[in-house]
Amino acid sequence: VVIESDQCNNSENQTVTTEETTISVLPDINPGIINIGSEENNLGLNDTICNQESLNLFIEIYPFGANNGMTPTPNGWIYQWLYSDDEDGEYNPIGDGSDSYTTEILESGDHYYKLEVTSQFDDGCHARRTPAVHIHVLDELDPGTLEQEDDPENNICYGETTTIKFENGPSGANFTGNPSQDYNYEWFQTTETNENGEPINWQNVSSNEDQEWETGPLTELKYYYKVLVIAEGCTQTEQYETNIIEVNVNPDLQAGTLQLDSTICYDYPTSITFGSPTTGGNEKYSYIWYENGTLIDFNDSNYSMDNSDPDNLGLNNTGDILNINSLETTNQTNENGETTYTYYVVIE
């Protein structure tokens, strides 16, 4: 500073100069770069994880600037970790001030983290924040539901196969969005129940990556099925079971037997009935009658059908009783002059 005075008696002012002083301006703080994972397993600035997991955050490149020089260094700084669920929203302080941070158990949604760095020099030299790292947490695995057949008329026939499939497919823990890549399926079957009617002694019958599975031939009256859905992309494998469904199988269809052989008079009416009834299946039957190996035409007034059980009529206007108005001898007779007629029934 040059200082002048004009209060002297002579005509010249007195001038003096101070010694110099300097101000050194420190470089701005570069807060460095934070990342997800560790130095050995750097996951990058973005990561997707499953529900109820946590991750470690670390400083990949340490800060530099202020009074700590232009070489990144871990020393001379005050660290404050920050969190927000909105990248452009307000960030709140978390952690204990160390140079790494392990997140809490994270639930579904988006999570953003920054590190605020302040110099230990003077008043801190303007805190600076790193760019945010982003962690996306997938929804928790929902195994979905299997399709249950509600109509008892649609029971599986004895010895047939059926396809077990999902009514609502699984969701959550879906890294790729492609179910065949995100999930594996373990299919379980049993025919046994405990005293409370609850299925027990499950057998693992198949493993695949499809949302349906075809059974083998079914020969028991009732089967139970469930699926264990596995999301293997998670650090801790997520797996949940679906609902349990029932598959009812009709008993094996037994034709029964017709009445014993009989003899009638010439041009007499007769009826042919079952000695033992048809059983099994869904207990709804269609009776197709044959005479001497030929399908009977019921447009012929010589023939008609009735039902032995009026509460369980044959399907398609058929019946388990064949009525014949008249049977006569033909030119095909035995040595006694008798004509033999043979009858059988195809049951559907």
C-alpha positions as a Python dict, from the first residue, in 0.01 Angstrom:
ca = {
    (1, 'V'): (0, 0, 0),
    (2, 'V'): (134, 350, -88),
    (3, 'I'): (40, 608, 178),
    (4, 'E'): (58, 987, 122),
    (5, 'S'): (31, 1276, 370),
    (6, 'D'): (-32, 1641, 276),
    (7, 'Q'): (-6, 1788, 631),
    (8, 'C'): (366, 1875, 615),
    (9, 'N'): (492, 2244, 640),
    (10, 'N'): (687, 2222, 323),
    (11, 'S'): (520, 2209, -11),
    (12, 'E'): (589, 1841, -70),
    (13, 'N'): (375, 1560, 64),
    (14, 'Q'): (536, 1271, 246),
    (15, 'T'): (495, 923, 83),
    (16, 'V'): (567, 584, 239),
    (17, 'T'): (505, 226, 115),
    (18, 'T'): (418, -84, 325),
    (19, 'E'): (579, -419, 285),
    (20, 'E'): (400, -663, 48),
    (21, 'T'): (157, -933, 161),
    (22, 'T'): (30, -1222, -55),
    (23, 'I'): (-290, -1426, -72),
    (24, 'S'): (-269, -1775, -212),
    (25, 'V'): (-596, -1915, -349),
    (26, 'L'): (-631, -2287, -296),
    (27, 'P'): (-765, -2499, -582),
    (28, 'D'): (-1128, -2598, -567),
    (29, 'I'): (-1210, -2933, -413),
    (30, 'N'): (-1256, -3218, -655),
    (31, 'P'): (-1468, -3462, -450),
    (32, 'G'): (-1349, -3767, -641),
    (33, 'I'): (-1567, -4058, -751),
    (34, 'I'): (-1766, -4302, -543),
    (35, 'N'): (-1881, -4641, -662),
    (36, 'I'): (-2077, -4948, -563),
    (37, 'G'): (-1906, -5263, -444),
    (38, 'S'): (-1539, -5261, -351),
    (39, 'E'): (-1198, -5208, -505),
    (40, 'E'): (-1189, -5581, -578),
    (41, 'N'): (-1543, -5596, -717),
    (42, 'N'): (-1638, -5263, -867),
    (43, 'L'): (-2004, -5274, -968),
    (44, 'G'): (-2014, -4930, -1132),
    (45, 'L'): (-2234, -4626, -1088),
    (46, 'N'): (-2558, -4822, -1140),
    (47, 'D'): (-2664, -5155, -1002),
    (48, 'T'): (-2981, -5357, -973),
    (49, 'I'): (-3036, -5582, -675),
    (50, 'C'): (-3314, -5789, -525),
    (51, 'N'): (-3543, -5680, -248),
    (52, 'Q'): (-3406, -5692, 108),
    (53, 'E'): (-3038, -5679, 8),
    (54, 'S'): (-2772, -5421, 93),
    (55, 'L'): (-2462, -5293, -90),
    (56, 'N'): (-2129, -5137, 1),
    (57, 'L'): (-2028, -4791, -126),
    (58, 'F'): (-1661, -4693, -148),
    (59, 'I'): (-1438, -4414, -281),
    (60, 'E'): (-1293, -4521, -613),
    (61, 'I'): (-1094, -4198, -666),
    (62, 'Y'): (-1015, -3996, -354),
    (63, 'P'): (-1065, -3618, -342),
    (64, 'F'): (-794, -3366, -419),
    (65, 'G'): (-759, -2988, -413),
    (66, 'A'): (-797, -2729, -133),
    (67, 'N'): (-492, -2753, 94),
    (68, 'N'): (-432, -3120, 16),
    (69, 'G'): (-263, -3080, -319),
    (70, 'M'): (-357, -3203, -660),
    (71, 'T'): (-295, -3570, -596),
    (72, 'P'): (-595, -3773, -475),
    (73, 'T'): (-551, -3854, -108),
    (74, 'P'): (-766, -4011, 162),
    (75, 'N'): (-633, -3775, 429),
    (76, 'G'): (-731, -3421, 519),
    (77, 'W'): (-1100, -3451, 446),
    (78, 'I'): (-1432, -3463, 628),
    (79, 'Y'): (-1666, -3715, 466),
    (80, 'Q'): (-2044, -3705, 479),
    (81, 'W'): (-2252, -3967, 295),
    (82, 'L'): (-2588, -3853, 158),
    (83, 'Y'): (-2903, -4037, 53),
    (84, 'S'): (-3215, -3961, -153),
    (85, 'D'): (-3487, -4158, -327),
    (86, 'D'): (-3501, -3886, -594),
    (87, 'E'): (-3188, -3817, -798),
    (88, 'D'): (-3269, -3447, -822),
    (89, 'G'): (-3435, -3419, -482),
    (90, 'E'): (-3306, -3337, -135),
    (91, 'Y'): (-3024, -3551, 3),
    (92, 'N'): (-3007, -3634, 373),
    (93, 'P'): (-2693, -3718, 575),
    (94, 'I'): (-2626, -4083, 661),
    (95, 'G'): (-2333, -4286, 789),
    (96, 'D'): (-2060, -4223, 1044),
    (97, 'G'): (-1819, -4009, 844),
    (98, 'S'): (-1593, -4291, 726),
    (99, 'D'): (-1469, -4329, 370),
    (100, 'S'): (-1705, -4620, 298),
    (101, 'Y'): (-2069, -4693, 370),
    (102, 'T'): (-2282, -5006, 378),
    (103, 'T'): (-2644, -4935, 297),
    (104, 'E'): (-2932, -5046, 509),
    (105, 'I'): (-3145, -5336, 386),
    (106, 'L'): (-3303, -5184, 77),
    (107, 'E'): (-3662, -5223, -33),
    (108, 'S'): (-3816, -5186, -377),
    (109, 'G'): (-3750, -4865, -564),
    (110, 'D'): (-3466, -4633, -662),
    (111, 'H'): (-3194, -4526, -421),
    (112, 'Y'): (-2932, -4252, -481),
    (113, 'Y'): (-2614, -4185, -285),
    (114, 'K'): (-2355, -3906, -291),
    (115, 'L'): (-2048, -3823, -85),
    (116, 'E'): (-2001, -3467, 40),
    (117, 'V'): (-1635, -3376, 89),
    (118, 'T'): (-1513, -3087, 303),
    (119, 'S'): (-1150, -2982, 357),
    (120, 'Q'): (-1020, -2980, 711),
    (121, 'F'): (-857, -2641, 628),
    (122, 'D'): (-1014, -2331, 785),
    (123, 'D'): (-1392, -2336, 733),
    (124, 'G'): (-1386, -2626, 489),
    (125, 'C'): (-1338, -2440, 161),
    (126, 'H'): (-1684, -2500, 18),
    (127, 'A'): (-1809, -2860, 47),
    (128, 'R'): (-1829, -3043, -283),
    (129, 'R'): (-2043, -3345, -371),
    (130, 'T'): (-1967, -3640, -594),
    (131, 'P'): (-2200, -3746, -873),
    (132, 'A'): (-2474, -3979, -749),
    (133, 'V'): (-2459, -4355, -769),
    (134, 'H'): (-2788, -4531, -837),
    (135, 'I'): (-2916, -4856, -689),
    (136, 'H'): (-3239, -4997, -826),
    (137, 'V'): (-3409, -5254, -603),
    (138, 'L'): (-3643, -5499, -771),
    (139, 'D'): (-3980, -5587, -625),
    (140, 'E'): (-3985, -5890, -400),
    (141, 'L'): (-4051, -6218, -578),
    (142, 'D'): (-4420, -6304, -613),
    (143, 'P'): (-4450, -6668, -726),
    (144, 'G'): (-4783, -6616, -902),
    (145, 'T'): (-5075, -6858, -895),
    (146, 'L'): (-5151, -7189, -1062),
    (147, 'E'): (-5470, -7234, -1261),
    (148, 'Q'): (-5736, -7438, -1079),
    (149, 'E'): (-6007, -7617, -1275),
    (150, 'D'): (-6335, -7536, -1098),
    (151, 'D'): (-6577, -7738, -1312),
    (152, 'P'): (-6610, -8097, -1179),
    (153, 'E'): (-6739, -8206, -1521),
    (154, 'N'): (-6391, -8138, -1655),
    (155, 'N'): (-6217, -8405, -1453),
    (156, 'I'): (-5928, -8586, -1616),
    (157, 'C'): (-6010, -8927, -1757),
    (158, 'Y'): (-5833, -9223, -1604),
    (159, 'G'): (-5489, -9274, -1760),
    (160, 'E'): (-5484, -8938, -1941),
    (161, 'T'): (-5230, -8660, -1894),
    (162, 'T'): (-5298, -8296, -1819),
    (163, 'T'): (-5103, -7971, -1830),
    (164, 'I'): (-5041, -7779, -1511),
    (165, 'K'): (-4995, -7409, -1586),
    (166, 'F'): (-4990, -7065, -1432),
    (167, 'E'): (-5300, -6850, -1421),
    (168, 'N'): (-5087, -6553, -1314),
    (169, 'G'): (-4714, -6577, -1379),
    (170, 'P'): (-4447, -6480, -1126),
    (171, 'S'): (-4325, -6123, -1088),
    (172, 'G'): (-4053, -5935, -904),
    (173, 'A'): (-3682, -6021, -887),
    (174, 'N'): (-3694, -5994, -1266),
    (175, 'F'): (-3354, -5874, -1384),
    (176, 'T'): (-3413, -5926, -1757),
    (177, 'G'): (-3792, -5903, -1780),
    (178, 'N'): (-3791, -6238, -1961),
    (179, 'P'): (-3956, -6500, -1736),
    (180, 'S'): (-3768, -6787, -1901),
    (181, 'Q'): (-3441, -6622, -1798),
    (182, 'D'): (-3544, -6478, -1462),
    (183, 'Y'): (-3713, -6781, -1307),
    (184, 'N'): (-3671, -7154, -1265),
    (185, 'Y'): (-3954, -7381, -1165),
    (186, 'E'): (-3957, -7691, -946),
    (187, 'W'): (-4283, -7885, -992),
    (188, 'F'): (-4418, -8093, -703),
    (189, 'Q'): (-4689, -8358, -692),
    (190, 'T'): (-4853, -8574, -427),
    (191, 'T'): (-5158, -8794, -383),
    (192, 'E'): (-5130, -8819, -4),
    (193, 'T'): (-5293, -8613, 269),
    (194, 'N'): (-5281, -8609, 647),
    (195, 'E'): (-5574, -8646, 886),
    (196, 'N'): (-5666, -8282, 823),
    (197, 'G'): (-5680, -8328, 448),
    (198, 'E'): (-5355, -8135, 393),
    (199, 'P'): (-5124, -8265, 119),
    (200, 'I'): (-4808, -8433, 247),
    (201, 'N'): (-4505, -8625, 115),
    (202, 'W'): (-4449, -8401, -187),
    (203, 'Q'): (-4242, -8542, -472),
    (204, 'N'): (-4029, -8324, -701),
    (205, 'V'): (-4144, -8440, -1044),
    (206, 'S'): (-3987, -8187, -1280),
    (207, 'S'): (-3758, -7884, -1316),
    (208, 'N'): (-3780, -7644, -1606),
    (209, 'E'): (-3786, -7279, -1715),
    (210, 'D'): (-4141, -7287, -1854),
    (211, 'Q'): (-4465, -7179, -1693),
    (212, 'E'): (-4635, -7507, -1769),
    (213, 'W'): (-4568, -7877, -1726),
    (214, 'E'): (-4740, -8187, -1863),
    (215, 'T'): (-4803, -8470, -1621),
    (216, 'G'): (-4762, -8837, -1692),
    (217, 'P'): (-5070, -9066, -1713),
    (218, 'L'): (-5289, -9008, -1407),
    (219, 'T'): (-5432, -9317, -1238),
    (220, 'E'): (-5515, -9198, -885),
    (221, 'L'): (-5843, -9023, -804),
    (222, 'K'): (-5689, -8699, -676),
    (223, 'Y'): (-5355, -8527, -728),
    (224, 'Y'): (-5215, -8213, -568),
    (225, 'Y'): (-4967, -7980, -737),
    (226, 'K'): (-4756, -7680, -641),
    (227, 'V'): (-4452, -7504, -786),
    (228, 'L'): (-4142, -7364, -620),
    (229, 'V'): (-4046, -7051, -816),
    (230, 'I'): (-3677, -6963, -793),
    (231, 'A'): (-3519, -6627, -885),
    (232, 'E'): (-3151, -6710, -908),
    (233, 'G'): (-3026, -6367, -1010),
    (234, 'C'): (-3028, -6242, -652),
    (235, 'T'): (-2730, -6247, -418),
    (236, 'Q'): (-2946, -6446, -182),
    (237, 'T'): (-3161, -6673, -398),
    (238, 'E'): (-3529, -6582, -364),
    (239, 'Q'): (-3775, -6869, -380),
    (240, 'Y'): (-4142, -6897, -293),
    (241, 'E'): (-4413, -7158, -343),
    (242, 'T'): (-4733, -7105, -539),
    (243, 'N'): (-5078, -7200, -426),
    (244, 'I'): (-5174, -7568, -421),
    (245, 'I'): (-5420, -7695, -681),
    (246, 'E'): (-5617, -8020, -707),
    (247, 'V'): (-5659, -8235, -1015),
    (248, 'N'): (-5944, -8485, -995),
    (249, 'V'): (-5924, -8802, -1201),
    (250, 'N'): (-6228, -9007, -1293),
    (251, 'P'): (-6219, -9375, -1191),
    (252, 'D'): (-6126, -9619, -1464),
    (253, 'L'): (-6426, -9680, -1688),
    (254, 'Q'): (-6570, -10031, -1641),
    (255, 'A'): (-6824, -10145, -1901),
    (256, 'G'): (-7022, -10370, -1670),
    (257, 'T'): (-7188, -10688, -1799),
    (258, 'L'): (-7508, -10758, -1990),
    (259, 'Q'): (-7771, -10999, -1865),
    (260, 'L'): (-7727, -11374, -1894),
    (261, 'D'): (-7808, -11546, -2222),
    (262, 'S'): (-8178, -11619, -2266),
    (263, 'T'): (-8429, -11789, -2498),
    (264, 'I'): (-8762, -11638, -2608),
    (265, 'C'): (-9054, -11745, -2824),
    (266, 'Y'): (-9092, -11663, -3191),
    (267, 'D'): (-9210, -11305, -3259),
    (268, 'Y'): (-9196, -11214, -2890),
    (269, 'P'): (-9076, -10881, -2752),
    (270, 'T'): (-8776, -10872, -2519),
    (271, 'S'): (-8550, -10631, -2336),
    (272, 'I'): (-8176, -10654, -2279),
    (273, 'T'): (-8045, -10505, -1956),
    (274, 'F'): (-7720, -10490, -1765),
    (275, 'G'): (-7651, -10760, -1512),
    (276, 'S'): (-7388, -10533, -1352),
    (277, 'P'): (-7392, -10162, -1433),
    (278, 'T'): (-7130, -9947, -1597),
    (279, 'T'): (-6903, -9773, -1343),
    (280, 'G'): (-6615, -9527, -1339),
    (281, 'G'): (-6556, -9230, -1562),
    (282, 'N'): (-6767, -8929, -1478),
    (283, 'E'): (-7078, -9144, -1430),
    (284, 'K'): (-7234, -8993, -1741),
    (285, 'Y'): (-7246, -9247, -2022),
    (286, 'S'): (-7356, -9279, -2379),
    (287, 'Y'): (-7470, -9629, -2481),
    (288, 'I'): (-7417, -9745, -2839),
    (289, 'W'): (-7593, -10077, -2904),
    (290, 'Y'): (-7493, -10338, -3164),
    (291, 'E'): (-7688, -10639, -3290),
    (292, 'N'): (-7494, -10918, -3459),
    (293, 'G'): (-7201, -10676, -3495),
    (294, 'T'): (-7410, -10408, -3670),
    (295, 'L'): (-7496, -10071, -3521),
    (296, 'I'): (-7866, -10067, -3436),
    (297, 'D'): (-8068, -9801, -3620),
    (298, 'F'): (-8316, -9659, -3370),
    (299, 'N'): (-8513, -9502, -3649),
    (300, 'D'): (-8641, -9856, -3687),
    (301, 'S'): (-8954, -9880, -3470),
    (302, 'N'): (-8855, -10232, -3367),
    (303, 'Y'): (-8595, -10086, -3132),
    (304, 'S'): (-8598, -9836, -2846),
    (305, 'M'): (-8399, -9755, -2533),
    (306, 'D'): (-8486, -9688, -2170),
    (307, 'N'): (-8288, -9602, -1860),
    (308, 'S'): (-8271, -9813, -1544),
    (309, 'D'): (-8203, -9498, -1337),
    (310, 'P'): (-8442, -9215, -1424),
    (311, 'D'): (-8217, -8974, -1235),
    (312, 'N'): (-7912, -9060, -1446),
    (313, 'L'): (-8020, -9073, -1809),
    (314, 'G'): (-7787, -9185, -2082),
    (315, 'L'): (-7621, -8911, -2282),
    (316, 'N'): (-7732, -8826, -2635),
    (317, 'N'): (-8079, -8980, -2580),
    (318, 'T'): (-7933, -9324, -2518),
    (319, 'G'): (-8012, -9574, -2243),
    (320, 'D'): (-7881, -9883, -2071),
    (321, 'I'): (-8190, -10088, -2160),
    (322, 'L'): (-8252, -10211, -2515),
    (323, 'N'): (-8617, -10280, -2597),
    (324, 'I'): (-8698, -10504, -2896),
    (325, 'N'): (-9060, -10536, -3012),
    (326, 'S'): (-9014, -10865, -3198),
    (327, 'L'): (-8749, -11121, -3283),
    (328, 'E'): (-8809, -11385, -3547),
    (329, 'T'): (-8615, -11676, -3682),
    (330, 'T'): (-8419, -11632, -4002),
    (331, 'N'): (-8275, -11868, -4259),
    (332, 'Q'): (-7969, -11898, -4036),
    (333, 'T'): (-8070, -12152, -3777),
    (334, 'N'): (-7909, -12436, -3586),
    (335, 'E'): (-8016, -12802, -3592),
    (336, 'N'): (-8299, -12714, -3353),
    (337, 'G'): (-8429, -12441, -3585),
    (338, 'E'): (-8314, -12163, -3350),
    (339, 'T'): (-8180, -11828, -3465),
    (340, 'T'): (-7921, -11669, -3236),
    (341, 'Y'): (-7892, -11292, -3196),
    (342, 'T'): (-7588, -11143, -3023),
    (343, 'Y'): (-7573, -10799, -2859),
    (344, 'Y'): (-7304, -10579, -2713),
    (345, 'V'): (-7272, -10213, -2609),
    (346, 'V'): (-6999, -9957, -2669),
    (347, 'I'): (-6997, -9712, -2379),
    (348, 'E'): (-6853, -9363, -2405),
}
